Short mmCIF file of C-alpha atoms in Angstrom, two decimals:
data_model
loop_
_atom_site.label_atom_id
_atom_site.label_comp_id
_atom_site.label_asym_id
_atom_site.label_seq_id
_atom_site.Cartn_x
_atom_site.Cartn_y
_atom_site.Cartn_z
CA UNK A 1 -94.16 92.49 14.77
CA UNK A 2 -92.64 94.22 11.66
CA UNK A 3 -92.29 93.03 8.24
CA UNK A 4 -88.33 92.71 9.19
CA UNK A 5 -88.75 90.59 12.27
CA UNK A 6 -90.99 88.25 10.42
CA UNK A 7 -88.69 87.57 7.73
CA UNK A 8 -85.81 87.24 10.34
CA UNK A 9 -87.32 84.78 12.63
CA UNK A 10 -89.22 82.92 9.52
CA UNK A 11 -85.70 82.92 7.68
CA UNK A 12 -87.70 84.08 4.68
CA UNK A 13 -86.89 87.05 2.65
CA UNK A 14 -88.80 90.17 2.77
CA UNK A 15 -89.77 90.06 -1.11
CA UNK A 16 -90.62 86.63 -0.74
CA UNK A 17 -92.78 87.68 2.28
CA UNK A 18 -94.41 90.18 0.07
CA UNK A 19 -94.83 88.05 -3.22
CA UNK A 20 -97.08 85.35 -0.65
CA UNK A 21 -98.93 88.51 0.76
CA UNK A 22 -99.89 89.35 -3.04
CA UNK A 23 -100.35 85.90 -4.32
CA UNK A 24 -102.78 85.54 -1.04
CA UNK A 25 -101.16 82.52 0.57
CA UNK A 26 -100.47 84.63 3.71
CA UNK A 27 -103.17 86.71 5.23
CA UNK A 28 -102.83 90.81 5.15
CA UNK A 29 -101.28 91.87 8.59
CA UNK A 30 -102.69 94.46 10.65
CA UNK A 31 -102.65 97.92 9.33
CA UNK A 32 -100.75 99.85 12.43
CA UNK A 33 -99.89 103.00 9.39
CA UNK A 34 -100.90 103.63 5.93
CA UNK A 35 -97.37 102.28 4.97
CA UNK A 36 -97.04 99.74 7.70
CA UNK A 37 -98.55 96.43 8.77
CA UNK A 38 -97.83 94.29 11.94
CA UNK A 39 -97.88 90.45 12.08
CA UNK A 40 -98.35 87.90 14.85
CA UNK A 41 -97.52 84.24 15.63
CA UNK A 42 -100.11 82.98 13.11
CA UNK A 43 -98.00 84.82 10.36
CA UNK A 44 -94.96 83.10 11.19
CA UNK A 45 -96.57 79.54 11.94
CA UNK A 46 -98.33 79.88 8.35
CA UNK A 47 -95.46 80.96 6.88
CA UNK A 48 -93.69 77.83 8.00
CA UNK A 49 -96.52 75.87 6.29
CA UNK A 50 -96.20 77.54 3.41
CA UNK A 51 -92.55 77.00 2.91
CA UNK A 52 -93.03 73.01 3.78
CA UNK A 53 -95.81 72.90 0.66
CA UNK A 54 -93.83 74.88 -1.57
CA UNK A 55 -90.25 74.25 -0.90
CA UNK A 56 -90.54 70.43 0.43
CA UNK A 57 -93.79 69.34 -1.28
CA UNK A 58 -92.81 71.13 -4.58
CA UNK A 59 -96.56 71.91 -4.37
CA UNK A 60 -97.32 74.70 -7.44
CA UNK A 61 -98.45 78.01 -5.67
CA UNK A 62 -102.04 78.04 -7.36
CA UNK A 63 -102.48 74.74 -5.14
CA UNK A 64 -100.99 75.65 -1.92
CA UNK A 65 -103.53 78.66 -1.90
CA UNK A 66 -106.30 75.97 -2.21
CA UNK A 67 -105.02 74.06 0.28
CA UNK A 68 -104.63 76.80 2.92
CA UNK A 69 -108.14 78.01 1.88
CA UNK A 70 -109.58 74.90 3.22
CA UNK A 71 -107.37 74.95 6.39
CA UNK A 72 -108.81 78.49 7.30
CA UNK A 73 -112.43 77.29 6.46
CA UNK A 74 -114.11 77.44 9.50
CA UNK A 75 -117.79 76.17 8.53
CA UNK A 76 -115.85 72.81 7.98
CA UNK A 77 -115.87 70.47 11.08
CA UNK A 78 -112.57 69.15 11.93
CA UNK A 79 -112.96 66.03 9.86
CA UNK A 80 -113.85 67.79 6.97
CA UNK A 81 -111.15 70.65 6.83
CA UNK A 82 -108.42 68.07 7.15
CA UNK A 83 -109.85 65.92 4.47
CA UNK A 84 -110.46 68.96 2.18
CA UNK A 85 -106.82 70.52 3.04
CA UNK A 86 -105.40 66.95 2.40
CA UNK A 87 -107.57 66.70 -0.86
CA UNK A 88 -106.31 69.69 -2.52
CA UNK A 89 -102.68 68.07 -2.67
CA UNK A 90 -101.42 66.71 -5.91
CA UNK A 91 -102.35 63.34 -6.08
CA UNK A 92 -100.71 62.41 -9.71
CA UNK A 93 -102.15 61.95 -13.12
CA UNK A 94 -105.32 61.07 -13.00
CA UNK A 95 -106.79 57.60 -13.79
CA UNK A 96 -108.50 57.18 -17.56
CA UNK A 97 -111.83 55.15 -17.05
CA UNK A 98 -112.57 54.57 -20.46
CA UNK A 99 -109.39 52.23 -20.57
CA UNK A 100 -110.62 48.61 -19.45
CA UNK A 101 -107.50 48.02 -17.06
CA UNK A 102 -108.49 51.47 -15.33
CA UNK A 103 -112.38 49.69 -14.50
CA UNK A 104 -110.66 47.04 -13.38
CA UNK A 105 -108.41 48.76 -10.95
CA UNK A 106 -111.11 50.71 -9.80
CA UNK A 107 -112.93 47.28 -8.57
CA UNK A 108 -109.67 46.20 -7.12
CA UNK A 109 -109.17 49.43 -5.35
CA UNK A 110 -112.62 49.08 -3.89
CA UNK A 111 -112.56 45.37 -3.12
CA UNK A 112 -109.73 46.53 -0.93
CA UNK A 113 -111.33 49.14 0.97
CA UNK A 114 -114.51 46.68 1.56
CA UNK A 115 -111.68 44.18 2.90
CA UNK A 116 -110.56 46.35 5.33
CA UNK A 117 -113.71 47.88 5.85
CA UNK A 118 -112.83 51.41 5.56
CA UNK A 119 -115.90 52.96 5.45
CA UNK A 120 -115.29 56.45 5.26
CA UNK A 121 -113.39 55.53 2.23
CA UNK A 122 -115.99 53.98 0.59
CA UNK A 123 -118.41 56.52 1.15
CA UNK A 124 -116.18 59.01 -0.57
CA UNK A 125 -114.62 57.11 -3.07
CA UNK A 126 -116.07 58.20 -6.35
CA UNK A 127 -114.98 61.61 -5.42
CA UNK A 128 -111.74 61.25 -3.60
CA UNK A 129 -108.20 62.26 -4.89
CA UNK A 130 -106.34 59.58 -2.95
CA UNK A 131 -108.85 56.96 -4.64
CA UNK A 132 -107.91 58.01 -7.91
CA UNK A 133 -104.13 58.05 -7.25
CA UNK A 134 -104.80 54.43 -6.04
CA UNK A 135 -106.69 53.14 -8.69
CA UNK A 136 -104.07 54.59 -10.93
CA UNK A 137 -101.06 53.05 -9.13
CA UNK A 138 -102.93 49.76 -9.58
CA UNK A 139 -103.91 50.12 -12.99
CA UNK A 140 -100.05 50.90 -14.08
CA UNK A 141 -98.93 48.07 -12.26
CA UNK A 142 -101.21 45.50 -14.22
CA UNK A 143 -100.67 47.16 -17.52
CA UNK A 144 -97.08 46.55 -16.83
CA UNK A 145 -98.33 42.88 -16.04
CA UNK A 146 -97.04 43.05 -12.03
CA UNK A 147 -99.55 41.36 -10.32
CA UNK A 148 -101.57 43.88 -7.84
CA UNK A 149 -104.28 41.81 -6.20
CA UNK A 150 -105.60 41.80 -2.95
CA UNK A 151 -102.69 39.51 -1.26
CA UNK A 152 -100.19 42.12 -2.96
CA UNK A 153 -101.97 45.47 -1.68
CA UNK A 154 -102.87 44.20 2.03
CA UNK A 155 -99.57 44.49 3.62
CA UNK A 156 -99.20 48.21 2.32
CA UNK A 157 -102.71 48.91 3.20
CA UNK A 158 -101.75 47.20 6.94
CA UNK A 159 -98.73 49.27 7.36
CA UNK A 160 -100.69 52.91 6.34
CA UNK A 161 -103.36 51.86 8.83
CA UNK A 162 -100.61 51.78 11.85
CA UNK A 163 -99.09 54.84 10.71
CA UNK A 164 -101.90 57.03 10.53
CA UNK A 165 -102.49 55.93 14.11
CA UNK A 166 -99.14 57.51 15.10
CA UNK A 167 -99.69 60.41 13.08
CA UNK A 168 -103.47 61.34 14.13
CA UNK A 169 -101.58 61.48 17.41
CA UNK A 170 -99.38 64.21 16.94
CA UNK A 171 -102.20 66.02 15.40
CA UNK A 172 -104.16 65.60 18.16
CA UNK A 173 -101.21 67.40 20.48
CA UNK A 174 -102.19 70.12 19.00
CA UNK A 175 -105.43 72.06 21.00
CA UNK A 176 -106.28 74.47 18.38
CA UNK A 177 -108.38 73.38 15.44
CA UNK A 178 -106.65 75.19 12.78
CA UNK A 179 -102.99 74.40 14.06
CA UNK A 180 -104.48 70.63 14.06
CA UNK A 181 -105.26 71.11 10.27
CA UNK A 182 -101.69 72.68 9.74
CA UNK A 183 -100.15 70.04 11.30
CA UNK A 184 -101.98 67.53 9.37
CA UNK A 185 -101.18 68.84 5.53
CA UNK A 186 -97.53 69.62 7.06
CA UNK A 187 -97.50 66.08 8.40
CA UNK A 188 -98.88 64.36 5.04
CA UNK A 189 -96.56 66.14 2.78
CA UNK A 190 -93.33 66.45 5.15
CA UNK A 191 -93.01 62.32 6.04
CA UNK A 192 -93.53 61.54 2.51
CA UNK A 193 -89.91 61.38 1.59
CA UNK A 194 -88.76 60.31 5.55
CA UNK A 195 -91.41 57.22 4.63
CA UNK A 196 -89.93 56.51 1.19
CA UNK A 197 -86.23 57.11 2.19
CA UNK A 198 -86.58 54.89 4.64
CA UNK A 199 -88.55 52.27 2.62
CA UNK A 200 -85.65 52.18 0.18
CA UNK A 201 -83.03 51.76 3.52
CA UNK A 202 -84.98 49.42 4.97
CA UNK A 203 -84.72 47.41 1.50
CA UNK A 204 -81.01 47.66 0.98
CA UNK A 205 -80.86 46.21 4.39
CA UNK A 206 -82.92 43.30 3.81
CA UNK A 207 -81.21 42.91 0.60
CA UNK A 208 -77.76 42.40 1.99
CA UNK A 209 -78.94 40.19 4.95
CA UNK A 210 -80.28 37.63 1.94
CA UNK A 211 -77.99 38.25 -0.84
CA UNK A 212 -75.15 40.13 0.61
CA UNK A 213 -71.81 38.37 0.85
CA UNK A 214 -70.82 37.68 4.50
CA UNK A 215 -67.61 39.19 5.34
CA UNK B 1 -90.67 38.46 -33.00
CA UNK B 2 -90.43 41.73 -35.37
CA UNK B 3 -90.65 45.13 -34.24
CA UNK B 4 -94.11 45.22 -35.19
CA UNK B 5 -95.37 42.41 -33.21
CA UNK B 6 -92.96 43.28 -29.73
CA UNK B 7 -94.95 47.14 -30.53
CA UNK B 8 -98.35 45.21 -30.55
CA UNK B 9 -97.55 43.02 -27.51
CA UNK B 10 -95.83 45.68 -25.32
CA UNK B 11 -98.61 48.45 -26.88
CA UNK B 12 -95.65 50.71 -27.26
CA UNK B 13 -95.39 52.68 -30.21
CA UNK B 14 -92.96 51.47 -32.89
CA UNK B 15 -91.74 54.95 -33.25
CA UNK B 16 -91.08 55.15 -29.20
CA UNK B 17 -89.54 51.50 -29.25
CA UNK B 18 -86.89 53.07 -31.90
CA UNK B 19 -86.21 55.81 -29.87
CA UNK B 20 -85.62 53.59 -27.06
CA UNK B 21 -82.85 51.46 -29.15
CA UNK B 22 -81.17 54.75 -30.18
CA UNK B 23 -80.98 55.69 -26.70
CA UNK B 24 -79.43 52.28 -25.70
CA UNK B 25 -82.35 52.03 -23.09
CA UNK B 26 -83.40 48.80 -24.85
CA UNK B 27 -80.50 46.48 -26.26
CA UNK B 28 -80.60 45.79 -30.06
CA UNK B 29 -82.47 42.77 -31.40
CA UNK B 30 -80.59 39.85 -33.38
CA UNK B 31 -79.88 40.51 -36.56
CA UNK B 32 -81.84 38.43 -39.19
CA UNK B 33 -81.09 40.67 -42.31
CA UNK B 34 -79.61 44.21 -43.22
CA UNK B 35 -82.75 45.99 -42.36
CA UNK B 36 -84.64 43.61 -39.84
CA UNK B 37 -83.88 42.23 -36.23
CA UNK B 38 -85.38 40.29 -33.88
CA UNK B 39 -86.81 40.37 -30.56
CA UNK B 40 -87.14 38.13 -27.86
CA UNK B 41 -88.94 37.92 -24.75
CA UNK B 42 -86.19 39.37 -22.77
CA UNK B 43 -87.10 42.84 -24.64
CA UNK B 44 -90.43 42.55 -24.34
CA UNK B 45 -89.72 42.27 -20.45
CA UNK B 46 -87.41 45.32 -20.65
CA UNK B 47 -89.57 47.40 -22.31
CA UNK B 48 -92.34 46.81 -19.42
CA UNK B 49 -89.79 48.46 -16.72
CA UNK B 50 -88.50 51.15 -19.27
CA UNK B 51 -92.31 52.09 -19.31
CA UNK B 52 -92.51 51.90 -15.23
CA UNK B 53 -89.53 54.07 -14.66
CA UNK B 54 -90.25 56.86 -17.37
CA UNK B 55 -94.44 57.05 -17.54
CA UNK B 56 -95.38 55.87 -13.48
CA UNK B 57 -91.87 56.89 -12.20
CA UNK B 58 -91.37 60.04 -14.24
CA UNK B 59 -87.59 59.24 -14.35
CA UNK B 60 -85.75 61.28 -16.76
CA UNK B 61 -84.22 59.37 -19.83
CA UNK B 62 -80.87 59.38 -18.89
CA UNK B 63 -81.40 58.46 -14.95
CA UNK B 64 -83.60 55.19 -16.56
CA UNK B 65 -80.28 54.37 -19.17
CA UNK B 66 -77.99 54.60 -15.57
CA UNK B 67 -80.42 52.39 -13.62
CA UNK B 68 -80.78 49.65 -16.41
CA UNK B 69 -77.16 49.90 -16.77
CA UNK B 70 -76.97 48.37 -12.95
CA UNK B 71 -79.55 46.15 -13.71
CA UNK B 72 -77.34 44.37 -16.30
CA UNK B 73 -73.97 44.94 -14.73
CA UNK B 74 -73.05 40.84 -14.28
CA UNK B 75 -70.27 41.68 -12.25
CA UNK B 76 -71.92 42.93 -9.17
CA UNK B 77 -73.05 40.20 -7.06
CA UNK B 78 -76.99 40.32 -6.44
CA UNK B 79 -77.00 42.50 -3.61
CA UNK B 80 -74.85 45.23 -5.17
CA UNK B 81 -76.53 45.13 -8.29
CA UNK B 82 -79.88 45.59 -6.78
CA UNK B 83 -78.37 48.68 -4.89
CA UNK B 84 -76.89 50.04 -7.96
CA UNK B 85 -79.86 50.55 -9.77
CA UNK B 86 -82.11 51.54 -6.78
CA UNK B 87 -79.33 54.15 -6.08
CA UNK B 88 -79.46 55.34 -9.51
CA UNK B 89 -83.51 56.08 -8.97
CA UNK B 90 -83.75 59.97 -7.84
CA UNK B 91 -83.69 60.58 -4.53
CA UNK B 92 -84.68 64.21 -4.64
CA UNK B 93 -82.72 67.26 -3.31
CA UNK B 94 -78.93 67.07 -2.32
CA UNK B 95 -78.60 68.10 1.37
CA UNK B 96 -76.22 71.30 1.71
CA UNK B 97 -73.68 70.31 4.67
CA UNK B 98 -72.37 73.91 5.12
CA UNK B 99 -75.88 74.59 7.00
CA UNK B 100 -76.09 73.70 10.80
CA UNK B 101 -79.65 71.79 10.44
CA UNK B 102 -78.10 69.55 7.92
CA UNK B 103 -75.19 68.64 10.00
CA UNK B 104 -77.33 67.77 12.97
CA UNK B 105 -80.21 66.15 10.84
CA UNK B 106 -77.26 63.89 9.69
CA UNK B 107 -76.62 62.92 13.13
CA UNK B 108 -79.88 62.14 14.09
CA UNK B 109 -80.27 59.57 10.86
CA UNK B 110 -76.88 57.98 11.94
CA UNK B 111 -78.21 57.72 15.74
CA UNK B 112 -81.25 55.99 14.04
CA UNK B 113 -79.39 53.70 12.03
CA UNK B 114 -77.68 52.71 14.90
CA UNK B 115 -80.81 52.36 16.87
CA UNK B 116 -82.20 49.77 14.34
CA UNK B 117 -79.07 47.99 13.54
CA UNK B 118 -78.78 48.87 9.92
CA UNK B 119 -75.46 47.70 9.94
CA UNK B 120 -75.20 47.83 6.02
CA UNK B 121 -76.88 51.13 5.93
CA UNK B 122 -74.31 52.36 8.54
CA UNK B 123 -71.32 51.14 6.18
CA UNK B 124 -72.62 53.06 3.13
CA UNK B 125 -74.16 56.25 4.89
CA UNK B 126 -71.36 58.09 3.53
CA UNK B 127 -72.07 57.01 -0.30
CA UNK B 128 -76.02 56.36 -0.13
CA UNK B 129 -78.30 58.54 -2.06
CA UNK B 130 -81.29 56.97 0.24
CA UNK B 131 -79.32 58.26 3.63
CA UNK B 132 -79.08 61.72 2.10
CA UNK B 133 -82.58 61.38 1.10
CA UNK B 134 -83.47 60.70 4.35
CA UNK B 135 -81.01 63.63 6.04
CA UNK B 136 -82.61 66.23 3.61
CA UNK B 137 -86.08 65.30 4.69
CA UNK B 138 -85.29 65.36 8.30
CA UNK B 139 -83.56 68.99 7.88
CA UNK B 140 -86.43 70.55 6.28
CA UNK B 141 -88.64 68.77 8.82
CA UNK B 142 -86.53 70.82 11.68
CA UNK B 143 -86.15 73.94 9.70
CA UNK B 144 -89.79 74.47 9.66
CA UNK B 145 -89.75 73.63 13.69
CA UNK B 146 -91.58 70.11 13.21
CA UNK B 147 -89.71 67.77 15.96
CA UNK B 148 -88.15 65.14 14.19
CA UNK B 149 -86.14 62.94 16.47
CA UNK B 150 -85.83 59.29 16.83
CA UNK B 151 -89.70 58.51 18.54
CA UNK B 152 -90.88 60.23 15.36
CA UNK B 153 -88.78 58.84 13.13
CA UNK B 154 -88.93 54.80 14.67
CA UNK B 155 -92.46 53.96 13.78
CA UNK B 156 -91.55 55.04 9.96
CA UNK B 157 -88.46 52.80 10.00
CA UNK B 158 -90.49 50.28 11.85
CA UNK B 159 -93.43 49.71 9.08
CA UNK B 160 -90.47 50.40 6.79
CA UNK B 161 -88.48 47.09 7.78
CA UNK B 162 -92.24 44.94 7.85
CA UNK B 163 -92.77 46.27 4.12
CA UNK B 164 -88.91 45.17 3.28
CA UNK B 165 -89.46 41.92 4.04
CA UNK B 166 -93.00 41.69 1.95
CA UNK B 167 -91.19 43.37 -0.91
CA UNK B 168 -87.89 40.84 -0.97
CA UNK B 169 -90.14 37.87 -0.46
CA UNK B 170 -91.85 39.11 -3.90
CA UNK B 171 -88.55 39.42 -5.78
CA UNK B 172 -87.30 36.41 -4.17
CA UNK B 173 -90.00 34.81 -6.47
CA UNK B 174 -87.93 35.58 -9.56
CA UNK B 175 -85.39 32.62 -10.11
CA UNK B 176 -82.94 34.77 -12.98
CA UNK B 177 -80.87 37.11 -11.53
CA UNK B 178 -81.81 39.85 -14.11
CA UNK B 179 -85.27 39.43 -13.58
CA UNK B 180 -84.94 39.75 -9.92
CA UNK B 181 -83.06 43.09 -10.24
CA UNK B 182 -85.79 44.33 -12.66
CA UNK B 183 -88.38 43.37 -10.19
CA UNK B 184 -87.11 45.01 -7.43
CA UNK B 185 -86.73 48.06 -9.36
CA UNK B 186 -90.22 47.66 -10.57
CA UNK B 187 -91.30 47.17 -7.29
CA UNK B 188 -89.48 50.11 -5.89
CA UNK B 189 -90.78 52.92 -8.36
CA UNK B 190 -94.42 51.49 -8.86
CA UNK B 191 -94.99 50.45 -5.07
CA UNK B 192 -94.35 54.07 -3.99
CA UNK B 193 -97.29 55.80 -5.26
CA UNK B 194 -99.73 52.55 -3.83
CA UNK B 195 -97.98 52.69 -0.17
CA UNK B 196 -98.57 56.91 -0.91
CA UNK B 197 -102.03 56.70 -1.55
CA UNK B 198 -103.01 53.88 0.96
CA UNK B 199 -101.30 56.27 3.76
CA UNK B 200 -103.74 59.07 2.84
CA UNK B 201 -106.60 57.06 2.75
CA UNK B 202 -105.53 55.50 6.38
CA UNK B 203 -105.49 59.12 7.43
CA UNK B 204 -108.77 60.20 6.22
CA UNK B 205 -110.31 56.86 7.89
CA UNK B 206 -108.60 57.39 11.31
CA UNK B 207 -109.40 61.26 11.13
CA UNK B 208 -113.04 60.25 10.16
CA UNK B 209 -112.63 57.91 13.13
CA UNK B 210 -111.45 60.45 15.72
CA UNK B 211 -112.93 63.79 14.47
CA UNK B 212 -116.10 62.70 12.23
CA UNK B 213 -119.37 63.11 13.26
CA UNK B 214 -121.33 60.21 13.66
CA UNK B 215 -124.40 60.12 11.57
#
């Protein structure tokens, strides 16, 4: 299809598509003349993912480029491509290791992974962005005087593990390895607001059950 | 205690505390002379919550002021104070109702609440920020071509309901109504990064289990 059709089918303006092409977020089309290129279903799907990252995930263009590079890196196996793509997503503030609260939080996070027997994460803990995000979160809670030991963390970890099974089932529905990695990235970014909004709704429901005035 | 001690015990600089006092985030101290005020444990606890909202939750000062006003509003019952405080937290982009995808997403979100029999949320759906956040998230997923019907949403809702029970148990450990609302706000804001980071770690673990090369 031509640029105009790609724009119509994706709902993204031609100016924005040209910007994504210039920024190498979207791979170039297939040249059909000196001034025209053709685009295919892969471009359409990729455009959808770019919109998910930038519009919904509010991820900077440079970060999106890194994520997409990992999605395309066929030198990596399935698990490593998926890991590299999710790893490139933003993870919030970096922990400051000079600080004793952070050092203690790191120990708690490691203990949690050991308790759960999350061996893969234990192996890569030192280089994992998600692990650093967890350390920062625990340190922030402790610094504010909220207890954040294993008993407090375990319910979250157990829920997360159950969700991961559902999410990987969804990802496995895709046959093609690139589509799988794309689905993993989209799922990670796009279901975050679903999870957070449902958590707030569930809290409201439970609070009403316990504290609400019955009418 | 004097300002200097409040600063020392909270780890917040006196300049920042003065700023929070000027901005009416922190209630004024008790006047002890023309130039000096005394602060108590309530100030210390409130300062902790302000830091949680602004530093960890990255919430703008104006929004934090609204949240704290709800925390203090003794004219509301327990459940309403809690709801008003969480309601004042940021909830992401507003849904655009002129758009047919958003209208469909609103129907899906309502169906989900009906299916779960979340009656409190059904009653307040039209005015609830968390409900609007859910509608936006579903609309974004649909717009990008990802299926987001009830079967996809239910696992998230069930996990959220289980977390809400654990979280309300934590909140009920506090006796004093104001401390309860403070704990609810802190818990909502501060456990979000814990939940999101553990979800990513659980995904990595599950992905390694399914796709990783066994060594």
